[in-house]
Every structure is written in C-alpha cells, then in structure tokens.
PDB file of C-alpha atoms in Angstrom:
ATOM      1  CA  UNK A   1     -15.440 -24.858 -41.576  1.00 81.00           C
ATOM      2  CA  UNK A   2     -17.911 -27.188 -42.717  1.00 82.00           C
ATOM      3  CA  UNK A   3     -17.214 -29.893 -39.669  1.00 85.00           C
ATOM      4  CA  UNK A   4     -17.229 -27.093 -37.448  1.00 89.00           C
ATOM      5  CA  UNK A   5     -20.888 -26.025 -38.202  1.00 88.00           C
ATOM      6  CA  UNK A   6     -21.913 -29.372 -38.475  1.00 86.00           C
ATOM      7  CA  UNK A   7     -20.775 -29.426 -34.835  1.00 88.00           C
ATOM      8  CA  UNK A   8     -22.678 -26.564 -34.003  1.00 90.00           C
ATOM      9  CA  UNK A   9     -26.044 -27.856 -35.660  1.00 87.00           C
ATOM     10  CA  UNK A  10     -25.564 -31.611 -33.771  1.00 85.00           C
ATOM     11  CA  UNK A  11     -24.705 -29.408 -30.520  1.00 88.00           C
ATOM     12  CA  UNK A  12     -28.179 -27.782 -31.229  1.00 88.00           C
ATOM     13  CA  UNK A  13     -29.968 -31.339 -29.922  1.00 87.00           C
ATOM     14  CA  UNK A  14     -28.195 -31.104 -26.838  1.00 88.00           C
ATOM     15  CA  UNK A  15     -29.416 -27.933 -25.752  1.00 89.00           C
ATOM     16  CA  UNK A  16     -33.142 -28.911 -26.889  1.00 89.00           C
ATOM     17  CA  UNK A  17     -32.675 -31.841 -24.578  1.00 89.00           C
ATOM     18  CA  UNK A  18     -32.042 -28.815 -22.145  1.00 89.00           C
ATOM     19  CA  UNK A  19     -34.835 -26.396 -23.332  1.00 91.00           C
ATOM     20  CA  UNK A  20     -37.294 -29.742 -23.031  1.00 89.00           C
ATOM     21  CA  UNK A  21     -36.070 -30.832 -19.681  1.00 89.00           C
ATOM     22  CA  UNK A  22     -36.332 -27.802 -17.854  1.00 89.00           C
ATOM     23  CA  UNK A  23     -39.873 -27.967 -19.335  1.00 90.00           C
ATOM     24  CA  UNK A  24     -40.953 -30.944 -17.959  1.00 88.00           C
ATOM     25  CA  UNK A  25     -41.118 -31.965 -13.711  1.00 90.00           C
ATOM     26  CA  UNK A  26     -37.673 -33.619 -12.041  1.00 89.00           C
ATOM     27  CA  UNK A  27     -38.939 -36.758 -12.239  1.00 90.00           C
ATOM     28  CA  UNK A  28     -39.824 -36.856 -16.604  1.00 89.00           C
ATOM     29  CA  UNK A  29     -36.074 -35.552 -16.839  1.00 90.00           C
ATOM     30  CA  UNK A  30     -34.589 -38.928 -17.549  1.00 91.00           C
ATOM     31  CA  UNK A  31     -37.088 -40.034 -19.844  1.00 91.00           C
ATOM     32  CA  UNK A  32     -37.081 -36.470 -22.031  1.00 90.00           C
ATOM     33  CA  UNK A  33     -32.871 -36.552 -22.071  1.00 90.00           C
ATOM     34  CA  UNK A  34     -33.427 -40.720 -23.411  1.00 92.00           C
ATOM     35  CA  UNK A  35     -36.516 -40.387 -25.867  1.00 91.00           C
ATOM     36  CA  UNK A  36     -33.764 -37.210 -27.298  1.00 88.00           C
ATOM     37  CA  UNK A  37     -30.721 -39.408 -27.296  1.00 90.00           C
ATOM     38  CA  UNK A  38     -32.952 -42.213 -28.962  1.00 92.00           C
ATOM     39  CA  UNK A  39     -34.129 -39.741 -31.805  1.00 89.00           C
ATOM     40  CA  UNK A  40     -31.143 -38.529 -32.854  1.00 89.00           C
ATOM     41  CA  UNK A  41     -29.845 -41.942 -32.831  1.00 89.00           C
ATOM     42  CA  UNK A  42     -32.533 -43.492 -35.122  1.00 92.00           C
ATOM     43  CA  UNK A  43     -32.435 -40.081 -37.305  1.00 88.00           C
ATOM     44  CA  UNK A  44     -28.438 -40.563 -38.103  1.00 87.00           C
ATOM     45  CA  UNK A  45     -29.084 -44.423 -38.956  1.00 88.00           C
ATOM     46  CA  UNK A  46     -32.265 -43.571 -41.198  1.00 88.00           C
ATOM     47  CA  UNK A  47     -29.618 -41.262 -42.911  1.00 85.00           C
ATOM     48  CA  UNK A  48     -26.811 -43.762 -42.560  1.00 84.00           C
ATOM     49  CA  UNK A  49     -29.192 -46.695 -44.632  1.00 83.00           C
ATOM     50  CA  UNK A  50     -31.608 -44.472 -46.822  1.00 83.00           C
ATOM     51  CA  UNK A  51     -31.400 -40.919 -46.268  1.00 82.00           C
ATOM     52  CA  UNK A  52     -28.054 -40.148 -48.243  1.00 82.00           C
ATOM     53  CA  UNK A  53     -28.145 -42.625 -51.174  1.00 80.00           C
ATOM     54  CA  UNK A  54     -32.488 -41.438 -51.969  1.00 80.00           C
ATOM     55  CA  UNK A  55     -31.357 -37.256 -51.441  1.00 79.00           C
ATOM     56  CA  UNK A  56     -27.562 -37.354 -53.219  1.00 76.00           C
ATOM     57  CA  UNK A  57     -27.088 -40.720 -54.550  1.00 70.00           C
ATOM     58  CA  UNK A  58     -26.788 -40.456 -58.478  1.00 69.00           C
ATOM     59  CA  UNK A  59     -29.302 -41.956 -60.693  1.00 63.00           C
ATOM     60  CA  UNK A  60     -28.558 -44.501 -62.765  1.00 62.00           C
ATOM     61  CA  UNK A  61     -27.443 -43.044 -66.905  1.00 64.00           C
ATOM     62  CA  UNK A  62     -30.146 -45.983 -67.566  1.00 63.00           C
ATOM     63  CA  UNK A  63     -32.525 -45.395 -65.684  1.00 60.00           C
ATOM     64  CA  UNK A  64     -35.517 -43.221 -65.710  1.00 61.00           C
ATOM     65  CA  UNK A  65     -36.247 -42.278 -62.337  1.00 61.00           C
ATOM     66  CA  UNK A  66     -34.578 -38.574 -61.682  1.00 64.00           C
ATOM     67  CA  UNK A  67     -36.388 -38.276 -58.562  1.00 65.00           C
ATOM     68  CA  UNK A  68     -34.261 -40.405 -56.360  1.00 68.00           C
ATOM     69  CA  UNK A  69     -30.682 -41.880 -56.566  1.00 70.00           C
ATOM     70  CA  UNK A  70     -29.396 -45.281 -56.531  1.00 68.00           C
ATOM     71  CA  UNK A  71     -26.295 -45.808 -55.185  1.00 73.00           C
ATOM     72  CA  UNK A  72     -24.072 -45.050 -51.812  1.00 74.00           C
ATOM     73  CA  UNK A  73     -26.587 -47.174 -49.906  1.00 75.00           C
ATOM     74  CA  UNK A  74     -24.979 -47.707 -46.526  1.00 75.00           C
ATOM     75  CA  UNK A  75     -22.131 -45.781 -47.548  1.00 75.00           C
ATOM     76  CA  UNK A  76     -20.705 -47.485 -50.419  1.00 76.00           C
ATOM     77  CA  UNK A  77     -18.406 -45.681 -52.692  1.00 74.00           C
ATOM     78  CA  UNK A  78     -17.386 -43.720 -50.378  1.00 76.00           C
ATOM     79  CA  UNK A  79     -13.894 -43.788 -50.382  1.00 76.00           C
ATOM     80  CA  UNK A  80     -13.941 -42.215 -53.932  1.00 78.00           C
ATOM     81  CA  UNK A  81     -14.113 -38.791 -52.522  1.00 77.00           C
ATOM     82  CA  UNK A  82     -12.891 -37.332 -49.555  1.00 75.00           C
ATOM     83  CA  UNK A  83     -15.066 -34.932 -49.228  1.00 79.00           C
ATOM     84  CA  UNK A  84     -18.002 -37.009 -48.983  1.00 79.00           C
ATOM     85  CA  UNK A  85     -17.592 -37.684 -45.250  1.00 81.00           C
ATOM     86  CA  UNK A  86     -18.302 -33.778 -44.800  1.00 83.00           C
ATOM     87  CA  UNK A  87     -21.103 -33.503 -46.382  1.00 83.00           C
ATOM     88  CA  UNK A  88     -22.395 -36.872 -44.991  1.00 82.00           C
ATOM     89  CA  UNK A  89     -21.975 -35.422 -41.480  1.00 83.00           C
ATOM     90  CA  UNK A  90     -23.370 -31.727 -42.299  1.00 85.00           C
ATOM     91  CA  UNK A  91     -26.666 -32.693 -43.585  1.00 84.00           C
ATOM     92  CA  UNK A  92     -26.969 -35.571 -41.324  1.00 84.00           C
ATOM     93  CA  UNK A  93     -27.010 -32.889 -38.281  1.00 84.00           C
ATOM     94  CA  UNK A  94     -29.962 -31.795 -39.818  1.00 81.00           C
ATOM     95  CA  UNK A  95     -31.813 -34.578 -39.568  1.00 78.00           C
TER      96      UNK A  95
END
C-alpha cells in the first residue's frame, strides 16, 4: 500500500504540470511541462544526496547533535533493511 500512494502523490506533479499548462498561452506550454520535469528532478536528487540521511539518518551514540543524522548519505546502508526503499520513495514524493 505504501508504493501505491507514493504513486499517487508523484502522479500528483503530473497533473500540476496540467493544472499550470492550461494556465499559461500555447506557446509557454513547453517551457511550464520542462521547468516541472526539471523540479521534480532536482527535488528527488536533493533527497537522494541530503534530504534522507539530515531527516532519518541516525545520529551518531557519540555525538551530540540530535537535530540531524549522520549516516545513509547517498544511500548507504541501505541494503540492511528492506523496507527502507519504501519509505525512501514515499517521502521523496513529497518533496
């Protein structure tokens, strides 16, 4: 269930791009549809590198800082849990 509404959410973009070009005139189409396609590109990549390992990544028994994690930068460790991929993909939709 949980890839399923992270399909919804991502499908949610798609019909913003729609909503946003029917705003616009014919000819700002292609440029609304790319400057979409580009920001949800560069949003999943932002989560990819930083967004993940700073909101879920677990901080360090060391360490201080509680505010921020430390580790799964660029997804490592992932292959500990399977259910990590989920998750990665749900909240990424989101941003």
């Amino acid at each position: 269930w949980m890839l399923l509404a992270a399909a919804l959410v991502f499908f949610m973009h798609s019909g913003f791009s729609l909503l946003e070009s029917g705003c616009v005139r014919h000819k700002n189409t292609q440029n609304i549809l790319a400057k979409n396609l580009i920001v949800v590109t560069v949003g999943f990549l932002c989560w990819y590198v930083l967004g993940w390992p700073l909101a879920f990544g677990v901080p360090n028994d060391s360490e201080t800082n509680k505010f921020a994690g430390h580790n799964n930068f660029v997804m490592d460790g992932f292959m500990d849990s399977p259910s990590s991929f989920r998750n990665w993909l749900f909240q990424g939709a989101f941003c």
